[in-house]
Coordinates of C-alpha atoms and ligand atoms in Angstrom, one line a residue:
M1 CA 375.6 24.3 192.9
L2 CA 376.1 21.8 195.8
S3 CA 375.1 18.5 194.1
D4 CA 377.0 19.6 190.9
L5 CA 380.3 20.2 193.0
E6 CA 379.9 16.7 194.6
T7 CA 379.5 15.0 191.3
N8 CA 382.2 16.7 189.3
L9 CA 384.8 17.4 192.3
D10 CA 387.5 16.0 190.6
V11 CA 387.2 17.8 187.2
Y12 CA 387.1 21.0 189.2
V13 CA 389.9 20.2 191.2
D14 CA 392.1 19.3 188.2
A15 CA 391.3 22.7 186.3
M16 CA 392.1 24.8 189.4
S17 CA 395.8 26.4 189.3
V18 CA 397.7 28.2 191.9
T19 CA 400.2 31.3 191.6
S20 CA 401.9 32.7 194.3
T21 CA 403.1 36.3 194.5
D22 CA 406.1 37.1 195.9
D23 CA 406.2 40.0 198.8
N24 CA 409.6 40.8 200.4
E25 CA 410.8 37.2 199.2
K26 CA 407.9 35.7 201.4
H27 CA 404.9 34.1 199.8
T28 CA 402.4 36.1 201.4
H29 CA 399.3 35.4 199.1
Q30 CA 398.3 32.5 196.7
Y31 CA 396.0 33.0 193.8
F32 CA 393.4 30.1 193.1
D33 CA 392.3 30.1 189.4
N34 CA 389.3 28.6 187.9
V35 CA 387.6 28.0 191.3
P36 CA 384.1 26.8 190.3
Y37 CA 381.2 29.6 190.5
T38 CA 383.9 32.3 191.2
V39 CA 384.0 35.4 188.9
S40 CA 387.8 36.2 189.9
P41 CA 390.8 34.3 191.2
V42 CA 390.5 33.4 194.8
K43 CA 393.1 35.2 196.9
G44 CA 394.3 33.2 199.7
T45 CA 396.4 34.4 202.7
P46 CA 397.7 32.5 205.5
G47 CA 397.8 33.3 209.4
Y48 CA 396.6 32.9 212.5
I49 CA 393.1 33.3 213.8
Q50 CA 391.4 33.3 217.2
T51 CA 388.9 30.2 217.5
A52 CA 386.7 28.8 220.3
G53 CA 389.7 26.1 220.3
G54 CA 392.4 28.9 220.9
I55 CA 394.9 30.6 218.5
K56 CA 394.9 28.2 215.0
F57 CA 396.7 28.6 211.9
A58 CA 394.4 29.3 209.0
W59 CA 394.2 30.2 205.6
K60 CA 391.9 33.3 204.8
F61 CA 390.1 33.3 201.4
E62 CA 388.6 36.1 199.5
V63 CA 386.0 34.5 197.2
Q64 CA 384.2 36.8 194.6
M65 CA 381.1 34.9 193.1
Q66 CA 378.8 36.6 190.9
H67 CA 376.4 38.0 193.4
N68 CA 378.2 37.5 196.6
W69 CA 381.9 38.3 197.8
Y70 CA 382.6 36.0 200.8
E71 CA 385.6 36.2 203.2
A72 CA 386.1 32.8 204.9
A73 CA 388.9 31.4 207.0
V74 CA 389.7 28.0 207.1
T75 CA 391.7 26.1 209.7
L76 CA 393.4 22.6 209.4
G77 CA 393.6 19.7 212.2
E78 CA 396.5 17.8 212.6
D79 CA 394.6 14.8 211.5
G80 CA 393.8 16.5 208.1
S81 CA 390.5 17.6 209.2
Y82 CA 389.4 21.2 208.5
D83 CA 386.6 23.7 210.0
V84 CA 385.5 26.9 208.6
P85 CA 385.3 29.1 211.8
F86 CA 384.3 32.1 210.1
V87 CA 382.4 33.5 207.0
A88 CA 381.5 37.0 206.0
D89 CA 379.6 38.5 203.0
W90 CA 380.8 41.9 201.9
T91 CA 377.8 42.1 199.5
S92 CA 375.4 44.4 201.7
D93 CA 372.6 44.9 198.8
F94 CA 371.7 41.4 198.4
S95 CA 369.0 39.3 200.2
P96 CA 368.5 35.7 199.0
S97 CA 365.1 36.8 197.6
E98 CA 366.7 39.4 195.4
E99 CA 369.0 36.9 193.2
P100 CA 368.1 36.8 189.6
S101 CA 366.2 33.6 188.6
S102 CA 367.1 34.3 185.1
S103 CA 369.1 36.6 182.6
P104 CA 366.9 39.4 180.7
N105 CA 365.5 38.6 177.6
Y106 CA 367.5 39.7 174.6
R107 CA 366.4 43.2 173.1
S108 CA 367.9 45.5 170.7
P109 CA 369.2 48.7 172.1
A110 CA 366.8 51.8 172.2
R111 CA 367.1 54.7 169.4
Y112 CA 366.5 58.3 170.7
A113 CA 366.0 61.6 168.8
V114 CA 368.2 63.8 170.8
F115 CA 370.9 66.4 171.0
P116 CA 374.1 63.8 170.8
W117 CA 376.3 63.5 173.9
G118 CA 379.1 66.6 173.8
V119 CA 376.6 69.0 172.5
N120 CA 375.8 71.5 175.3
D121 CA 372.5 73.1 174.0
P122 CA 370.4 73.5 171.1
S123 CA 372.2 76.4 169.7
E124 CA 375.4 74.1 169.2
A125 CA 374.0 71.5 166.8
N126 CA 370.7 69.8 165.5
R127 CA 369.3 66.3 167.1
S128 CA 370.6 63.2 165.8
V129 CA 369.6 59.5 166.4
E130 CA 371.7 58.4 168.9
Y131 CA 371.5 54.6 170.3
E132 CA 371.4 53.1 174.0
R133 CA 374.8 52.5 175.1
E134 CA 375.6 48.8 175.3
D135 CA 378.0 49.0 178.1
P136 CA 378.3 45.7 180.1
I137 CA 380.1 47.0 183.0
A138 CA 378.3 50.3 183.7
S139 CA 374.8 49.2 182.7
P140 CA 374.8 45.3 182.4
V141 CA 371.3 45.0 181.4
G142 CA 370.8 48.5 179.4
W143 CA 369.0 51.6 180.4
H144 CA 365.4 50.2 179.9
T145 CA 365.5 46.9 181.8
V146 CA 364.5 46.5 185.5
F147 CA 364.8 43.9 188.3
D148 CA 361.3 42.8 189.8
N149 CA 362.0 42.0 193.3
G150 CA 358.3 40.1 193.2
T151 CA 359.4 37.7 190.6
S152 CA 363.4 37.8 190.9
K153 CA 363.3 38.2 187.0
F154 CA 364.5 41.1 184.9
L155 CA 361.7 43.1 182.8
N156 CA 362.2 44.6 179.6
L157 CA 360.2 48.0 179.6
T158 CA 359.5 50.4 176.9
T159 CA 359.4 53.9 178.6
T160 CA 361.8 55.9 180.2
L161 CA 362.0 53.8 183.4
G162 CA 365.3 51.9 183.8
N163 CA 367.7 50.6 186.3
N164 CA 369.8 54.0 186.5
V165 CA 366.9 56.7 185.6
L166 CA 363.3 56.8 186.1
A167 CA 362.2 59.9 183.8
Q168 CA 358.8 61.6 183.5
E169 CA 357.0 64.9 183.4
N170 CA 356.1 66.9 186.4
W171 CA 353.4 69.6 185.6
E172 CA 351.4 69.3 188.6
G173 CA 354.2 70.4 190.7
Y174 CA 356.9 69.7 193.4
H175 CA 356.8 66.3 195.3
P176 CA 358.9 66.7 198.4
V177 CA 361.8 63.9 198.8
D178 CA 360.2 61.2 200.9
A179 CA 363.2 59.0 201.2
E180 CA 362.0 56.9 204.0
H181 CA 359.0 55.6 202.4
H182 CA 360.4 55.1 199.3
D183 CA 358.3 57.5 197.1
T184 CA 356.6 55.9 194.3
R185 CA 354.4 59.1 193.1
F186 CA 356.8 59.3 190.3
L187 CA 355.1 56.2 188.7
D188 CA 351.6 58.1 188.1
H189 CA 353.3 60.9 186.0
K190 CA 353.2 60.6 182.0
R191 CA 356.2 59.3 180.3
P192 CA 356.6 58.2 176.7
D193 CA 356.2 54.7 175.5
A194 CA 358.2 53.6 172.7
G195 CA 356.7 50.2 172.1
E196 CA 358.7 47.2 171.4
K197 CA 360.9 48.7 169.0
L198 CA 362.2 51.3 171.6
E199 CA 362.2 54.2 169.0
F200 CA 362.1 57.4 171.3
D201 CA 361.4 59.8 168.2
Y202 CA 359.5 62.6 169.2
I203 CA 358.7 66.1 168.1
Y204 CA 360.7 69.0 169.1
E205 CA 359.7 72.2 167.4
P206 CA 360.6 75.4 169.5
S207 CA 359.0 78.9 168.3
P208 CA 358.1 82.4 169.1
R209 CA 354.8 81.2 170.7
D210 CA 356.5 79.1 173.2
T211 CA 354.3 79.5 176.4
E212 CA 353.8 77.1 178.9
T213 CA 351.5 75.5 177.2
F214 CA 352.8 75.0 173.7
V215 CA 356.2 73.7 175.2
R216 CA 354.1 70.8 176.7
R217 CA 353.8 69.6 172.9
Y218 CA 357.2 68.5 173.1
I219 CA 357.3 67.0 176.5
N220 CA 358.0 63.4 175.2
A221 CA 361.2 64.7 173.4
S222 CA 362.1 66.6 176.5
I223 CA 361.9 63.2 178.7
S224 CA 363.7 61.3 176.1
Q225 CA 366.6 63.9 176.1
L226 CA 366.7 63.8 180.0
F227 CA 366.7 60.0 180.0
Y228 CA 369.4 59.9 177.5
T229 CA 371.6 62.5 179.3
A230 CA 371.4 61.4 182.8
N231 CA 372.1 57.6 181.4
M232 CA 375.0 58.6 179.5
Y233 CA 376.5 60.3 182.6
H234 CA 375.7 57.3 184.8
D235 CA 377.8 55.0 182.3
L236 CA 380.7 57.7 182.0
L237 CA 381.2 58.4 185.7
Y238 CA 381.0 54.5 186.5
H239 CA 384.2 54.1 184.4
Y240 CA 385.8 56.8 186.7
G241 CA 384.7 55.2 190.0
F242 CA 381.2 56.3 190.5
N243 CA 380.3 52.8 190.8
E244 CA 377.9 51.0 193.2
E245 CA 380.5 50.5 196.1
A246 CA 380.8 54.3 195.8
G247 CA 377.1 54.8 196.3
N248 CA 376.1 55.4 192.4
F249 CA 372.6 55.8 191.6
Q250 CA 370.9 52.3 190.5
D251 CA 367.9 50.4 191.5
F252 CA 369.5 47.2 191.4
N253 CA 373.5 46.7 192.2
F254 CA 374.1 43.4 190.4
G255 CA 375.6 42.1 193.9
R256 CA 378.5 44.7 193.5
R257 CA 378.1 46.1 196.6
G258 CA 376.6 49.4 197.8
K259 CA 372.7 49.9 198.3
G260 CA 370.4 49.6 195.5
R261 CA 366.9 51.0 195.1
D262 CA 368.1 54.3 194.2
A263 CA 367.7 55.3 190.4
I264 CA 367.5 58.8 189.8
I265 CA 363.8 60.1 189.8
A266 CA 364.0 62.9 187.2
Y267 CA 361.3 65.2 186.4
A268 CA 361.1 67.3 183.1
Q269 CA 359.0 70.6 182.7
E270 CA 358.6 70.6 186.6
C271 CA 356.2 73.4 187.6
G272 CA 356.3 75.4 190.7
K273 CA 359.3 77.1 189.8
R274 CA 360.9 78.9 187.2
N275 CA 364.7 79.8 185.8
N276 CA 366.3 76.9 187.9
A277 CA 366.9 73.3 188.4
E278 CA 367.9 71.2 191.5
F279 CA 369.1 67.8 192.4
S280 CA 368.2 66.5 196.0
T281 CA 370.4 63.7 197.4
P282 CA 369.5 61.4 200.1
P283 CA 372.0 58.7 201.5
D284 CA 372.9 55.6 199.6
G285 CA 369.8 53.3 199.0
Y286 CA 367.4 56.2 198.6
R287 CA 366.5 57.7 195.5
P288 CA 367.2 61.0 194.5
H289 CA 365.1 63.8 192.5
C290 CA 366.4 65.7 189.8
R291 CA 364.1 68.5 188.8
M292 CA 364.3 70.5 185.5
Y293 CA 362.0 73.6 185.4
L294 CA 361.2 75.9 182.7
F295 CA 363.5 79.1 181.9
Y296 CA 361.3 82.5 181.1
N297 CA 362.9 85.2 179.3
Q298 CA 359.8 87.6 178.2
S299 CA 362.4 90.3 176.4
Y300 CA 363.6 87.4 174.2
I301 CA 361.1 87.1 171.5
A302 CA 362.7 84.0 169.6
Q303 CA 361.9 81.5 172.0
P304 CA 360.5 83.3 175.1
V305 CA 360.0 79.5 177.4
K306 CA 362.6 77.3 177.2
D307 CA 363.0 73.7 178.7
S308 CA 366.0 73.1 180.8
S309 CA 366.3 69.5 179.9
F310 CA 367.8 70.4 176.4
D311 CA 370.4 72.4 178.2
T312 CA 372.8 69.5 178.9
G313 CA 375.2 71.5 180.8
V314 CA 372.5 72.8 183.3
V315 CA 371.4 68.9 183.2
I316 CA 375.1 67.6 184.1
H317 CA 375.5 70.4 186.7
E318 CA 372.5 69.1 188.6
L319 CA 373.4 65.3 188.2
T320 CA 376.9 65.9 189.4
H321 CA 375.4 67.7 192.8
G322 CA 374.3 63.8 193.3
V323 CA 378.0 62.5 192.6
T324 CA 379.8 65.0 194.8
S325 CA 377.3 64.4 197.8
R326 CA 377.8 60.7 197.6
L327 CA 381.3 60.7 197.4
T328 CA 382.5 63.2 199.9
G329 CA 382.3 61.8 203.4
G330 CA 381.1 58.6 201.9
P331 CA 377.9 57.4 200.3
L332 CA 375.9 57.3 203.7
D333 CA 376.4 60.9 204.6
S334 CA 374.6 63.4 202.8
S335 CA 375.7 66.3 204.8
C336 CA 379.2 66.7 203.8
L337 CA 379.0 69.6 201.6
N338 CA 376.9 71.9 204.2
S339 CA 379.3 74.6 205.4
P340 CA 379.3 77.7 203.4
E341 CA 382.3 77.1 202.1
S342 CA 381.9 73.6 200.9
A343 CA 378.6 74.3 199.6
G344 CA 379.8 77.0 197.3
M345 CA 382.5 74.5 196.2
N346 CA 379.9 72.2 195.3
E347 CA 378.6 74.5 192.8
G348 CA 381.8 74.8 191.6
W349 CA 382.6 70.9 190.7
S350 CA 379.1 71.1 189.0
D351 CA 380.1 73.5 186.8
F352 CA 383.6 72.1 186.3
L353 CA 382.3 68.7 184.9
A354 CA 379.6 70.3 183.1
T355 CA 382.1 72.5 181.2
M356 CA 384.7 69.7 180.7
L357 CA 382.1 67.4 178.8
R358 CA 381.2 69.8 176.2
D359 CA 382.6 69.1 172.8
R360 CA 385.3 71.4 172.1
V361 CA 385.4 73.3 168.8
D362 CA 389.2 73.4 169.2
P363 CA 389.8 71.0 171.9
F364 CA 394.1 72.2 172.3
K365 CA 392.8 75.9 172.5
Y366 CA 394.1 76.6 175.8
D367 CA 392.4 79.8 176.5
A368 CA 388.7 79.4 175.1
S369 CA 385.8 80.5 177.2
F370 CA 382.9 78.7 178.2
Y371 CA 379.5 80.1 179.4
V372 CA 377.1 78.2 181.9
G373 CA 373.7 78.3 181.2
A374 CA 373.6 80.9 178.3
W375 CA 371.0 78.9 176.1
A376 CA 368.5 78.2 178.8
A377 CA 368.6 81.7 180.3
S378 CA 368.6 83.3 176.6
N379 CA 371.6 85.1 177.5
D380 CA 374.8 85.0 175.6
T381 CA 377.2 85.4 178.8
G382 CA 375.0 82.7 180.9
I383 CA 374.0 82.8 184.2
R384 CA 377.6 83.5 185.8
K385 CA 379.3 86.6 186.2
Y386 CA 382.3 85.2 184.0
P387 CA 382.9 82.4 181.7
Y388 CA 385.5 79.5 182.7
T389 CA 388.6 80.4 180.8
T390 CA 392.1 80.6 181.6
D391 CA 392.2 84.3 180.3
K392 CA 392.7 86.2 183.4
H393 CA 391.2 89.5 181.5
L394 CA 388.0 87.6 181.1
N395 CA 387.8 86.1 184.2
P396 CA 389.9 87.6 186.8
T397 CA 388.4 85.5 189.8
T398 CA 391.0 84.6 192.5
Y399 CA 391.1 83.0 196.2
S400 CA 390.4 86.5 197.7
N401 CA 387.0 87.1 196.1
L402 CA 385.9 84.8 198.8
N403 CA 385.9 87.8 200.8
D404 CA 383.8 90.1 198.8
D405 CA 380.1 90.3 199.4
Y406 CA 379.2 89.2 195.9
Y407 CA 381.1 86.0 196.7
Q408 CA 379.1 85.1 199.9
D409 CA 376.1 83.5 197.6
T410 CA 376.7 79.8 197.0
H411 CA 377.0 80.1 193.1
P412 CA 379.3 82.9 193.0
K413 CA 381.4 81.2 195.5
G414 CA 381.3 78.1 193.6
T415 CA 382.7 79.9 190.5
V416 CA 386.1 80.7 192.4
W417 CA 386.5 76.9 192.8
G418 CA 385.3 75.9 189.4
Q419 CA 387.6 78.2 187.9
M420 CA 390.6 76.7 189.9
L421 CA 389.7 73.3 188.6
W422 CA 389.6 74.6 185.0
E423 CA 393.1 76.0 185.4
V424 CA 394.4 72.5 186.6
A425 CA 392.6 70.7 184.1
Q426 CA 393.8 72.8 181.1
N427 CA 397.3 72.5 182.5
L428 CA 396.9 68.8 182.4
V429 CA 395.5 69.2 178.5
Q430 CA 398.6 71.2 177.9
K431 CA 400.7 68.3 179.2
H432 CA 399.1 65.1 178.1
G433 CA 396.7 66.5 175.3
Y434 CA 392.9 65.9 174.7
N435 CA 390.7 62.7 174.4
E436 CA 387.6 63.7 172.4
N437 CA 386.1 60.2 173.5
M438 CA 386.1 60.4 177.3
F439 CA 384.6 56.9 177.5
P440 CA 387.0 54.0 177.9
S441 CA 386.5 51.0 175.7
V442 CA 384.1 48.9 177.3
E443 CA 385.6 45.5 176.0
N444 CA 388.1 43.5 178.1
Q445 CA 388.1 45.7 181.0
P446 CA 390.2 46.5 183.0
T447 CA 393.1 45.2 180.8
V448 CA 392.3 47.1 178.0
T449 CA 394.9 50.1 177.5
G450 CA 396.7 51.9 174.8
K451 CA 393.9 54.4 173.4
F452 CA 392.4 55.4 176.4
Y453 CA 394.7 54.4 179.3
R454 CA 398.3 53.8 179.8
P455 CA 399.6 50.3 179.8
V456 CA 398.8 48.4 183.1
T457 CA 401.5 48.2 186.0
Y458 CA 401.5 45.9 188.9
N459 CA 402.3 46.5 192.4
S460 CA 404.3 44.2 194.5
E461 CA 401.7 41.9 195.5
G462 CA 401.4 41.3 191.8
K463 CA 398.0 43.0 191.5
P464 CA 397.3 45.6 188.7
N465 CA 397.7 49.4 189.8
P466 CA 394.6 51.8 189.1
L467 CA 395.0 52.5 185.5
I468 CA 396.0 56.1 184.4
P469 CA 394.0 57.7 181.7
I470 CA 396.6 58.8 178.8
H471 CA 395.4 62.4 178.3
G472 CA 394.7 65.5 180.4
N473 CA 391.1 66.1 180.1
T474 CA 390.4 62.5 181.1
L475 CA 393.3 62.2 183.9
A476 CA 392.0 65.6 185.3
I477 CA 388.4 64.1 185.7
Q478 CA 390.0 61.1 187.1
L479 CA 392.1 62.8 189.4
I480 CA 388.8 65.1 190.7
I481 CA 386.7 62.1 191.3
D482 CA 389.2 60.3 193.0
A483 CA 390.0 63.4 195.2
M484 CA 386.3 63.7 196.2
K485 CA 386.2 60.0 197.4
H486 CA 389.1 60.8 200.1
Q487 CA 388.5 64.4 200.9
K488 CA 387.2 64.9 204.3
C489 CA 383.5 65.8 205.3
N490 CA 382.7 69.8 204.6
P491 CA 386.1 70.6 202.9
T492 CA 387.5 73.9 202.7
F493 CA 389.3 75.0 199.3
V494 CA 392.6 74.1 200.8
D495 CA 391.6 70.6 202.0
A496 CA 390.1 70.2 198.5
R497 CA 393.4 71.1 196.9
T498 CA 395.2 68.7 199.2
A499 CA 392.8 65.9 198.4
I500 CA 393.6 66.2 194.7
L501 CA 397.4 66.6 195.1
K502 CA 397.0 63.0 197.0
A503 CA 394.7 61.7 194.4
D504 CA 397.6 62.3 191.8
E505 CA 400.2 60.7 194.3
G506 CA 397.8 57.6 194.6
R507 CA 397.1 57.6 190.6
T508 CA 400.3 58.6 188.9
N509 CA 402.9 58.9 191.7
R510 CA 403.2 62.7 191.8
E511 CA 403.9 63.1 188.2
N512 CA 401.3 66.0 187.7
R513 CA 402.2 67.7 190.8
C514 CA 403.6 71.0 189.7
H515 CA 400.9 71.4 187.1
I516 CA 398.4 71.0 189.5
W517 CA 400.2 73.6 192.0
R518 CA 400.5 76.0 189.2
G519 CA 396.6 75.9 188.4
F520 CA 395.7 76.6 191.9
A521 CA 398.5 79.3 192.6
K522 CA 397.4 81.1 189.1
R523 CA 393.9 81.8 191.2
G524 CA 395.5 82.6 194.4
L525 CA 395.5 79.3 196.1
G526 CA 398.9 79.0 196.3
R527 CA 401.2 77.3 199.0
Y528 CA 400.8 80.0 201.9
A529 CA 397.0 80.7 201.0
K530 CA 395.0 80.4 204.2
R531 CA 392.0 81.5 206.3
I532 CA 392.4 83.7 208.8
G533 CA 389.7 83.9 211.9
S534 CA 386.1 82.6 211.9
G535 CA 382.6 83.5 211.7
A536 CA 382.3 87.2 210.6
S537 CA 386.1 87.9 210.9
L538 CA 386.9 85.0 208.5
T539 CA 389.2 86.3 205.9
Y540 CA 390.8 84.5 202.8
V541 CA 394.3 85.5 202.3
E542 CA 395.5 84.5 198.6
D543 CA 399.0 83.6 198.0
F544 CA 400.5 82.7 194.4
T545 CA 403.4 80.7 195.4
I546 CA 404.2 77.3 194.1
P547 CA 406.4 74.8 195.8
P548 CA 410.2 75.5 195.0
E549 CA 410.8 72.0 193.1
C550 CA 407.8 73.5 190.6
V551 CA 409.6 76.6 190.0
E552 CA 412.3 75.3 187.5
S553 CA 410.3 72.4 185.7
S554 CA 407.9 73.1 183.2
Ligands
ZN1 ZN1 373.9 73.8 191.6

């Protein structure tokens, strides 16, 4: 790079251009375009800094290169000499040895025989052939390519090991999370190898004889499904802001900040427990474990043992635990959903997102009902007391249910929160409509708008404002993810409601404030709802009031 710069300095300087931005009639920033080896315009800000030789005038530059993001100060002497008194690299996950020495070799996208994205479980549709997403933003090297630290090269793999998800069986039972030692025992477990063509096409033939031994016949289909669902969710949430900097789950972070080496270790047909699924989340930089157990229902003749990796709602519920844990209180703190109230809400977010991502038979039907885990549990009404629905006859839960014995357990408590989020989201769908495609286009981000996002607007510094999804369901997901990022550690219902209102303020300038308030107030978390007392005397007082400015508007 250095010799290239020396040789071609004039060419590079000629190609550069400068734009100033006007902030309160002062030129506070300048953007330098076409700076060699950078991936975005270099922002320059004039000011004064403290140096060994006293206070000096300096330009501060923010320089984003492919694998590093530097902040540097440059001072100018009266004789035209210059000095660089300060350089910092904002990229925390890159040591020089981790810089790739080459791009991955080309390969075609993998194919999977799976229940496609949006299908909640096998009762809703048949399997079809789906392709690995080609998403240069969320998964720049795809789902089956990993970075080898030893050779500094990308390797194309033919199994269900990749940069976001490491999927396999776990018939021999539980491995505790051993974050500190970077657990590699998962590597010894079985997983499908689809060969060079990457065709993950395996039998899935459930039958009335499905004992534990029988379901093992379709382990490869199960692992492929779990791998597909977890990668789709990784790519989807990347576009809503669960990226490297926010603490997402990837072994290699492409120099985009955050800590790497934390792809999800996902176990299909995990033994040791029944009728359950789990996700354990250590802090950023350590791999989480996702465990999908078998569900047993001896009274259900058609298929007595079910493999929960095929119940996508249950899988997304588990994966969402990782998201909420990393986002609440920041990616380095995994203990911010530990109070009884926030641990309950943790379950609510998981139910909510799993339900939001289901395909709708009629997406505009405001009062449709959705049951969680019905297929896995072989039970029409699922594993929760009520369905998620805006119909209060079918789901009457409100804030004061938190006082009831039944709602002291984490999952019931979570349904109260999940139902509130559901009301808010359906109000936004009523207002802004429904987008069946919850993935934004991946071309030309972040400027592509129109079908998914509203047109870009710019702030007073000339920088683009955060994009706003056009439709109600995508906007609801965006606001709820935004809110997780700035809500406090161990939030209460009231804290998390405040965070969602603030997220709407930041993203849409309070455009949806009244629709959000109405959703919460319908379920008793209105303006004057509060907690009284503490410990055994803690009481939740519900309230159905909305702010006065929301009463008249519709
Ligand atoms: Zn859960």
